[in-house]
Amino acid sequence: TSAETFYEAVGGAETFRRLTNRFYREVAVDEILRPLYPEEDLGPAERRFRMFLEQYWGGPRTYSDERGHPRLRMRHNPFRIGPIERDAWLRCMYVAIASIEPETLDDQHRKALTDYMEMAAQSMVNAPL
Ligand code: HEM
């Protein structure tokens, strides 16, 4: 009887798993982004990102159970993120969003997700060029 969350409306865990997996497959071959990731295995980073997004969009709160308050800008301080890194990150995200079919992610949810990612990526910028 309660209002459906964005998380539920777009297909829940399965959709977030597909989105973050497609995103990280793109990061893995991106020559600007890949060197920023400290670990050789991108699996754990993919899982943290997936848990964060699930929580943000109304799904399970596993991210904060394991990591505490997100404080994402602070957690990105170790990485030099200028407009080039931001744009590379967004390119990977556009590919990931495009990989989710319209039956799962309709225009309205697609726009909400895309707008959020653009806003969030800009908010993570911590360096000029
Ligand atoms: C972690 C890069 C934007 C969410 C990381 C890490 C890197 C990184 C190198 C460390 C990987 C790891 O978890 O071990 C970037 C770059 C961005 C960007 C270059 C360009 C703008 C974003 C945005 C979001 C985000 C927009 C959210 C919408 C996260 C999360 C983590 C993370 C949740 C894990 C934090 C934790 O330790 O719990 N990012 N990121 N990132 N990023 Fe980003």
JSON list of C-alpha atoms and ligand atoms in Angstrom, two decimals:
[
{"chain": "A", "resi": 1, "resn": "THR", "atom": "CA", "xyz": [0.00, 0.00, 0.00]},
{"chain": "A", "resi": 2, "resn": "SER", "atom": "CA", "xyz": [3.02, 2.31, 0.32]},
{"chain": "A", "resi": 3, "resn": "ALA", "atom": "CA", "xyz": [4.26, 4.20, -2.76]},
{"chain": "A", "resi": 4, "resn": "GLU", "atom": "CA", "xyz": [6.58, 2.24, -5.00]},
{"chain": "A", "resi": 5, "resn": "THR", "atom": "CA", "xyz": [10.21, 3.35, -4.83]},
{"chain": "A", "resi": 6, "resn": "PHE", "atom": "CA", "xyz": [12.31, 4.23, -7.87]},
{"chain": "A", "resi": 7, "resn": "TYR", "atom": "CA", "xyz": [14.35, 1.12, -7.04]},
{"chain": "A", "resi": 8, "resn": "GLU", "atom": "CA", "xyz": [11.27, -1.10, -7.35]},
{"chain": "A", "resi": 9, "resn": "ALA", "atom": "CA", "xyz": [9.84, 0.76, -10.35]},
{"chain": "A", "resi": 10, "resn": "VAL", "atom": "CA", "xyz": [12.93, 0.08, -12.50]},
{"chain": "A", "resi": 11, "resn": "GLY", "atom": "CA", "xyz": [13.27, -3.60, -11.67]},
{"chain": "A", "resi": 12, "resn": "GLY", "atom": "CA", "xyz": [15.11, -3.68, -8.33]},
{"chain": "A", "resi": 13, "resn": "ALA", "atom": "CA", "xyz": [18.36, -5.53, -7.67]},
{"chain": "A", "resi": 14, "resn": "GLU", "atom": "CA", "xyz": [18.61, -7.04, -11.16]},
{"chain": "A", "resi": 15, "resn": "THR", "atom": "CA", "xyz": [18.58, -3.62, -12.86]},
{"chain": "A", "resi": 16, "resn": "PHE", "atom": "CA", "xyz": [21.14, -2.11, -10.47]},
{"chain": "A", "resi": 17, "resn": "ARG", "atom": "CA", "xyz": [23.37, -5.13, -10.91]},
{"chain": "A", "resi": 18, "resn": "ARG", "atom": "CA", "xyz": [23.22, -4.78, -14.70]},
{"chain": "A", "resi": 19, "resn": "LEU", "atom": "CA", "xyz": [23.75, -1.00, -14.60]},
{"chain": "A", "resi": 20, "resn": "THR", "atom": "CA", "xyz": [26.83, -1.10, -12.37]},
{"chain": "A", "resi": 21, "resn": "ASN", "atom": "CA", "xyz": [28.28, -4.13, -14.13]},
{"chain": "A", "resi": 22, "resn": "ARG", "atom": "CA", "xyz": [28.02, -2.42, -17.52]},
{"chain": "A", "resi": 23, "resn": "PHE", "atom": "CA", "xyz": [29.48, 0.77, -16.03]},
{"chain": "A", "resi": 24, "resn": "TYR", "atom": "CA", "xyz": [32.52, -1.03, -14.60]},
{"chain": "A", "resi": 25, "resn": "ARG", "atom": "CA", "xyz": [33.14, -2.99, -17.80]},
{"chain": "A", "resi": 26, "resn": "GLU", "atom": "CA", "xyz": [33.47, 0.44, -19.44]},
{"chain": "A", "resi": 27, "resn": "VAL", "atom": "CA", "xyz": [35.71, 1.82, -16.65]},
{"chain": "A", "resi": 28, "resn": "ALA", "atom": "CA", "xyz": [37.97, -1.24, -17.01]},
{"chain": "A", "resi": 29, "resn": "VAL", "atom": "CA", "xyz": [38.94, -0.22, -20.55]},
{"chain": "A", "resi": 30, "resn": "ASP", "atom": "CA", "xyz": [38.87, 3.57, -20.10]},
{"chain": "A", "resi": 31, "resn": "GLU", "atom": "CA", "xyz": [42.42, 4.93, -20.25]},
{"chain": "A", "resi": 32, "resn": "ILE", "atom": "CA", "xyz": [41.59, 8.05, -18.20]},
{"chain": "A", "resi": 33, "resn": "LEU", "atom": "CA", "xyz": [39.59, 6.32, -15.45]},
{"chain": "A", "resi": 34, "resn": "ARG", "atom": "CA", "xyz": [41.22, 2.92, -15.03]},
{"chain": "A", "resi": 35, "resn": "PRO", "atom": "CA", "xyz": [44.48, 4.28, -13.54]},
{"chain": "A", "resi": 36, "resn": "LEU", "atom": "CA", "xyz": [42.53, 6.12, -10.80]},
{"chain": "A", "resi": 37, "resn": "TYR", "atom": "CA", "xyz": [41.20, 2.90, -9.30]},
{"chain": "A", "resi": 38, "resn": "PRO", "atom": "CA", "xyz": [43.64, 1.69, -6.64]},
{"chain": "A", "resi": 39, "resn": "GLU", "atom": "CA", "xyz": [42.70, -1.99, -6.76]},
{"chain": "A", "resi": 40, "resn": "GLU", "atom": "CA", "xyz": [43.52, -4.40, -9.57]},
{"chain": "A", "resi": 41, "resn": "ASP", "atom": "CA", "xyz": [40.19, -6.16, -9.01]},
{"chain": "A", "resi": 42, "resn": "LEU", "atom": "CA", "xyz": [37.33, -3.76, -9.80]},
{"chain": "A", "resi": 43, "resn": "GLY", "atom": "CA", "xyz": [34.78, -6.19, -8.31]},
{"chain": "A", "resi": 44, "resn": "PRO", "atom": "CA", "xyz": [34.76, -4.69, -4.80]},
{"chain": "A", "resi": 45, "resn": "ALA", "atom": "CA", "xyz": [34.47, -1.12, -6.17]},
{"chain": "A", "resi": 46, "resn": "GLU", "atom": "CA", "xyz": [31.57, -2.23, -8.37]},
{"chain": "A", "resi": 47, "resn": "ARG", "atom": "CA", "xyz": [29.84, -3.73, -5.36]},
{"chain": "A", "resi": 48, "resn": "ARG", "atom": "CA", "xyz": [30.25, -0.56, -3.26]},
{"chain": "A", "resi": 49, "resn": "PHE", "atom": "CA", "xyz": [28.86, 1.57, -6.09]},
{"chain": "A", "resi": 50, "resn": "ARG", "atom": "CA", "xyz": [25.93, -0.82, -6.60]},
{"chain": "A", "resi": 51, "resn": "MET", "atom": "CA", "xyz": [25.05, -0.83, -2.89]},
{"chain": "A", "resi": 52, "resn": "PHE", "atom": "CA", "xyz": [25.25, 2.96, -2.77]},
{"chain": "A", "resi": 53, "resn": "LEU", "atom": "CA", "xyz": [22.92, 3.41, -5.75]},
{"chain": "A", "resi": 54, "resn": "GLU", "atom": "CA", "xyz": [20.44, 0.83, -4.47]},
{"chain": "A", "resi": 55, "resn": "GLN", "atom": "CA", "xyz": [20.27, 2.67, -1.15]},
{"chain": "A", "resi": 56, "resn": "TYR", "atom": "CA", "xyz": [20.01, 6.10, -2.75]},
{"chain": "A", "resi": 57, "resn": "TRP", "atom": "CA", "xyz": [17.06, 5.02, -4.92]},
{"chain": "A", "resi": 58, "resn": "GLY", "atom": "CA", "xyz": [15.07, 3.42, -2.10]},
{"chain": "A", "resi": 59, "resn": "GLY", "atom": "CA", "xyz": [16.42, -0.14, -2.07]},
{"chain": "A", "resi": 60, "resn": "PRO", "atom": "CA", "xyz": [18.28, -2.05, 0.68]},
{"chain": "A", "resi": 61, "resn": "ARG", "atom": "CA", "xyz": [20.41, 0.00, 3.12]},
{"chain": "A", "resi": 62, "resn": "THR", "atom": "CA", "xyz": [23.37, -2.39, 2.88]},
{"chain": "A", "resi": 63, "resn": "TYR", "atom": "CA", "xyz": [25.73, 0.39, 1.82]},
{"chain": "A", "resi": 64, "resn": "SER", "atom": "CA", "xyz": [25.43, 2.35, 5.08]},
{"chain": "A", "resi": 65, "resn": "ASP", "atom": "CA", "xyz": [25.34, -0.84, 7.16]},
{"chain": "A", "resi": 66, "resn": "GLU", "atom": "CA", "xyz": [28.79, -1.65, 5.79]},
{"chain": "A", "resi": 67, "resn": "ARG", "atom": "CA", "xyz": [30.31, 1.76, 5.03]},
{"chain": "A", "resi": 68, "resn": "GLY", "atom": "CA", "xyz": [28.49, 4.27, 7.24]},
{"chain": "A", "resi": 69, "resn": "HIS", "atom": "CA", "xyz": [27.50, 7.70, 5.97]},
{"chain": "A", "resi": 70, "resn": "PRO", "atom": "CA", "xyz": [28.34, 7.94, 2.25]},
{"chain": "A", "resi": 71, "resn": "ARG", "atom": "CA", "xyz": [30.22, 11.30, 2.40]},
{"chain": "A", "resi": 72, "resn": "LEU", "atom": "CA", "xyz": [31.03, 10.78, -1.25]},
{"chain": "A", "resi": 73, "resn": "ARG", "atom": "CA", "xyz": [32.87, 14.01, -1.89]},
{"chain": "A", "resi": 74, "resn": "MET", "atom": "CA", "xyz": [35.23, 13.26, 0.98]},
{"chain": "A", "resi": 75, "resn": "ARG", "atom": "CA", "xyz": [35.75, 9.67, -0.18]},
{"chain": "A", "resi": 76, "resn": "HIS", "atom": "CA", "xyz": [36.74, 10.98, -3.61]},
{"chain": "A", "resi": 77, "resn": "ASN", "atom": "CA", "xyz": [39.35, 13.40, -2.23]},
{"chain": "A", "resi": 78, "resn": "PRO", "atom": "CA", "xyz": [42.22, 10.95, -2.82]},
{"chain": "A", "resi": 79, "resn": "PHE", "atom": "CA", "xyz": [41.44, 10.99, -6.55]},
{"chain": "A", "resi": 80, "resn": "ARG", "atom": "CA", "xyz": [42.14, 13.93, -8.78]},
{"chain": "A", "resi": 81, "resn": "ILE", "atom": "CA", "xyz": [38.82, 14.56, -10.53]},
{"chain": "A", "resi": 82, "resn": "GLY", "atom": "CA", "xyz": [38.75, 17.40, -13.06]},
{"chain": "A", "resi": 83, "resn": "PRO", "atom": "CA", "xyz": [36.33, 17.96, -15.93]},
{"chain": "A", "resi": 84, "resn": "ILE", "atom": "CA", "xyz": [38.10, 15.36, -18.07]},
{"chain": "A", "resi": 85, "resn": "GLU", "atom": "CA", "xyz": [37.70, 12.62, -15.45]},
{"chain": "A", "resi": 86, "resn": "ARG", "atom": "CA", "xyz": [34.10, 13.74, -14.86]},
{"chain": "A", "resi": 87, "resn": "ASP", "atom": "CA", "xyz": [33.32, 13.48, -18.57]},
{"chain": "A", "resi": 88, "resn": "ALA", "atom": "CA", "xyz": [35.02, 10.08, -18.84]},
{"chain": "A", "resi": 89, "resn": "TRP", "atom": "CA", "xyz": [32.97, 8.86, -15.87]},
{"chain": "A", "resi": 90, "resn": "LEU", "atom": "CA", "xyz": [29.76, 10.18, -17.41]},
{"chain": "A", "resi": 91, "resn": "ARG", "atom": "CA", "xyz": [30.56, 8.54, -20.75]},
{"chain": "A", "resi": 92, "resn": "CYS", "atom": "CA", "xyz": [30.77, 5.17, -18.98]},
{"chain": "A", "resi": 93, "resn": "MET", "atom": "CA", "xyz": [27.51, 5.93, -17.19]},
{"chain": "A", "resi": 94, "resn": "TYR", "atom": "CA", "xyz": [25.71, 6.89, -20.41]},
{"chain": "A", "resi": 95, "resn": "VAL", "atom": "CA", "xyz": [26.75, 3.55, -21.93]},
{"chain": "A", "resi": 96, "resn": "ALA", "atom": "CA", "xyz": [25.48, 1.75, -18.83]},
{"chain": "A", "resi": 97, "resn": "ILE", "atom": "CA", "xyz": [22.14, 3.59, -18.81]},
{"chain": "A", "resi": 98, "resn": "ALA", "atom": "CA", "xyz": [21.71, 2.99, -22.55]},
{"chain": "A", "resi": 99, "resn": "SER", "atom": "CA", "xyz": [22.17, -0.75, -21.95]},
{"chain": "A", "resi": 100, "resn": "ILE", "atom": "CA", "xyz": [18.94, -0.91, -19.91]},
{"chain": "A", "resi": 101, "resn": "GLU", "atom": "CA", "xyz": [16.01, -1.43, -22.27]},
{"chain": "A", "resi": 102, "resn": "PRO", "atom": "CA", "xyz": [12.98, 0.93, -22.32]},
{"chain": "A", "resi": 103, "resn": "GLU", "atom": "CA", "xyz": [10.66, -1.81, -20.98]},
{"chain": "A", "resi": 104, "resn": "THR", "atom": "CA", "xyz": [12.70, -1.70, -17.76]},
{"chain": "A", "resi": 105, "resn": "LEU", "atom": "CA", "xyz": [13.69, 1.98, -17.69]},
{"chain": "A", "resi": 106, "resn": "ASP", "atom": "CA", "xyz": [11.04, 4.24, -19.21]},
{"chain": "A", "resi": 107, "resn": "ASP", "atom": "CA", "xyz": [11.73, 7.79, -20.41]},
{"chain": "A", "resi": 108, "resn": "GLN", "atom": "CA", "xyz": [10.77, 9.42, -17.12]},
{"chain": "A", "resi": 109, "resn": "HIS", "atom": "CA", "xyz": [12.94, 7.16, -14.95]},
{"chain": "A", "resi": 110, "resn": "ARG", "atom": "CA", "xyz": [15.76, 7.33, -17.53]},
{"chain": "A", "resi": 111, "resn": "LYS", "atom": "CA", "xyz": [15.75, 11.13, -17.33]},
{"chain": "A", "resi": 112, "resn": "ALA", "atom": "CA", "xyz": [15.67, 11.13, -13.52]},
{"chain": "A", "resi": 113, "resn": "LEU", "atom": "CA", "xyz": [18.61, 8.71, -13.40]},
{"chain": "A", "resi": 114, "resn": "THR", "atom": "CA", "xyz": [20.61, 10.62, -16.03]},
{"chain": "A", "resi": 115, "resn": "ASP", "atom": "CA", "xyz": [19.98, 14.02, -14.39]},
{"chain": "A", "resi": 116, "resn": "TYR", "atom": "CA", "xyz": [21.09, 12.62, -11.04]},
{"chain": "A", "resi": 117, "resn": "MET", "atom": "CA", "xyz": [24.31, 11.16, -12.48]},
{"chain": "A", "resi": 118, "resn": "GLU", "atom": "CA", "xyz": [25.18, 14.45, -14.19]},
{"chain": "A", "resi": 119, "resn": "MET", "atom": "CA", "xyz": [24.58, 16.40, -10.98]},
{"chain": "A", "resi": 120, "resn": "ALA", "atom": "CA", "xyz": [26.48, 13.89, -8.84]},
{"chain": "A", "resi": 121, "resn": "ALA", "atom": "CA", "xyz": [29.45, 13.71, -11.24]},
{"chain": "A", "resi": 122, "resn": "GLN", "atom": "CA", "xyz": [29.75, 17.51, -11.24]},
{"chain": "A", "resi": 123, "resn": "SER", "atom": "CA", "xyz": [29.62, 17.55, -7.42]},
{"chain": "A", "resi": 124, "resn": "MET", "atom": "CA", "xyz": [32.63, 15.17, -7.30]},
{"chain": "A", "resi": 125, "resn": "VAL", "atom": "CA", "xyz": [34.91, 17.52, -9.26]},
{"chain": "A", "resi": 126, "resn": "ASN", "atom": "CA", "xyz": [37.79, 18.55, -6.99]},
{"chain": "A", "resi": 127, "resn": "ALA", "atom": "CA", "xyz": [40.43, 19.84, -9.42]},
{"chain": "A", "resi": 128, "resn": "PRO", "atom": "CA", "xyz": [40.71, 22.24, -12.36]},
{"chain": "A", "resi": 129, "resn": "LEU", "atom": "CA", "xyz": [41.37, 20.58, -15.73]},
{"chain": "B", "resi": 1, "resn": "HEM", "atom": "C1", "xyz": [34.54, 5.15, -5.22]},
{"chain": "B", "resi": 1, "resn": "HEM", "atom": "C2", "xyz": [36.24, 7.58, -9.03]},
{"chain": "B", "resi": 1, "resn": "HEM", "atom": "C3", "xyz": [32.02, 9.88, -9.46]},
{"chain": "B", "resi": 1, "resn": "HEM", "atom": "C4", "xyz": [30.13, 6.87, -6.18]},
{"chain": "B", "resi": 1, "resn": "HEM", "atom": "C5", "xyz": [35.36, 5.64, -6.22]},
{"chain": "B", "resi": 1, "resn": "HEM", "atom": "C6", "xyz": [36.73, 5.26, -6.39]},
{"chain": "B", "resi": 1, "resn": "HEM", "atom": "C7", "xyz": [37.21, 5.93, -7.45]},
{"chain": "B", "resi": 1, "resn": "HEM", "atom": "C8", "xyz": [36.15, 6.75, -7.96]},
{"chain": "B", "resi": 1, "resn": "HEM", "atom": "C9", "xyz": [38.62, 5.87, -8.05]},
{"chain": "B", "resi": 1, "resn": "HEM", "atom": "C10", "xyz": [37.50, 4.24, -5.52]},
{"chain": "B", "resi": 1, "resn": "HEM", "atom": "C11", "xyz": [37.05, 2.85, -5.90]},
{"chain": "B", "resi": 1, "resn": "HEM", "atom": "C12", "xyz": [36.72, 1.99, -4.72]},
{"chain": "B", "resi": 1, "resn": "HEM", "atom": "O1", "xyz": [35.57, 2.01, -4.24]},
{"chain": "B", "resi": 1, "resn": "HEM", "atom": "O2", "xyz": [37.64, 1.30, -4.27]},
{"chain": "B", "resi": 1, "resn": "HEM", "atom": "C13", "xyz": [35.25, 8.45, -9.46]},
{"chain": "B", "resi": 1, "resn": "HEM", "atom": "C14", "xyz": [35.42, 9.43, -10.53]},
{"chain": "B", "resi": 1, "resn": "HEM", "atom": "C15", "xyz": [34.24, 10.08, -10.64]},
{"chain": "B", "resi": 1, "resn": "HEM", "atom": "C16", "xyz": [33.32, 9.51, -9.65]},
{"chain": "B", "resi": 1, "resn": "HEM", "atom": "C17", "xyz": [36.67, 9.67, -11.36]},
{"chain": "B", "resi": 1, "resn": "HEM", "atom": "C18", "xyz": [33.98, 11.21, -11.63]},
{"chain": "B", "resi": 1, "resn": "HEM", "atom": "C19", "xyz": [33.15, 12.21, -11.42]},
{"chain": "B", "resi": 1, "resn": "HEM", "atom": "C20", "xyz": [31.13, 9.23, -8.63]},
{"chain": "B", "resi": 1, "resn": "HEM", "atom": "C21", "xyz": [29.72, 9.53, -8.54]},
{"chain": "B", "resi": 1, "resn": "HEM", "atom": "C22", "xyz": [29.19, 8.69, -7.63]},
{"chain": "B", "resi": 1, "resn": "HEM", "atom": "C23", "xyz": [30.26, 7.85, -7.13]},
{"chain": "B", "resi": 1, "resn": "HEM", "atom": "C24", "xyz": [29.01, 10.61, -9.36]},
{"chain": "B", "resi": 1, "resn": "HEM", "atom": "C25", "xyz": [27.77, 8.55, -7.15]},
{"chain": "B", "resi": 1, "resn": "HEM", "atom": "C26", "xyz": [26.73, 8.77, -7.89]},
{"chain": "B", "resi": 1, "resn": "HEM", "atom": "C27", "xyz": [31.17, 6.17, -5.61]},
{"chain": "B", "resi": 1, "resn": "HEM", "atom": "C28", "xyz": [31.02, 5.28, -4.47]},
{"chain": "B", "resi": 1, "resn": "HEM", "atom": "C29", "xyz": [32.30, 4.81, -4.17]},
{"chain": "B", "resi": 1, "resn": "HEM", "atom": "C30", "xyz": [33.20, 5.42, -5.16]},
{"chain": "B", "resi": 1, "resn": "HEM", "atom": "C31", "xyz": [29.73, 4.94, -3.75]},
{"chain": "B", "resi": 1, "resn": "HEM", "atom": "C32", "xyz": [32.68, 3.88, -3.01]},
{"chain": "B", "resi": 1, "resn": "HEM", "atom": "C33", "xyz": [32.79, 4.73, -1.75]},
{"chain": "B", "resi": 1, "resn": "HEM", "atom": "C34", "xyz": [33.17, 3.91, -0.54]},
{"chain": "B", "resi": 1, "resn": "HEM", "atom": "O3", "xyz": [34.37, 3.75, -0.28]},
{"chain": "B", "resi": 1, "resn": "HEM", "atom": "O4", "xyz": [32.27, 3.43, 0.18]},
{"chain": "B", "resi": 1, "resn": "HEM", "atom": "N1", "xyz": [35.02, 6.54, -7.18]},
{"chain": "B", "resi": 1, "resn": "HEM", "atom": "N2", "xyz": [33.99, 8.52, -8.97]},
{"chain": "B", "resi": 1, "resn": "HEM", "atom": "N3", "xyz": [31.42, 8.21, -7.78]},
{"chain": "B", "resi": 1, "resn": "HEM", "atom": "N4", "xyz": [32.48, 6.22, -5.98]},
{"chain": "B", "resi": 1, "resn": "HEM", "atom": "FE1", "xyz": [33.24, 7.38, -7.45]}
]
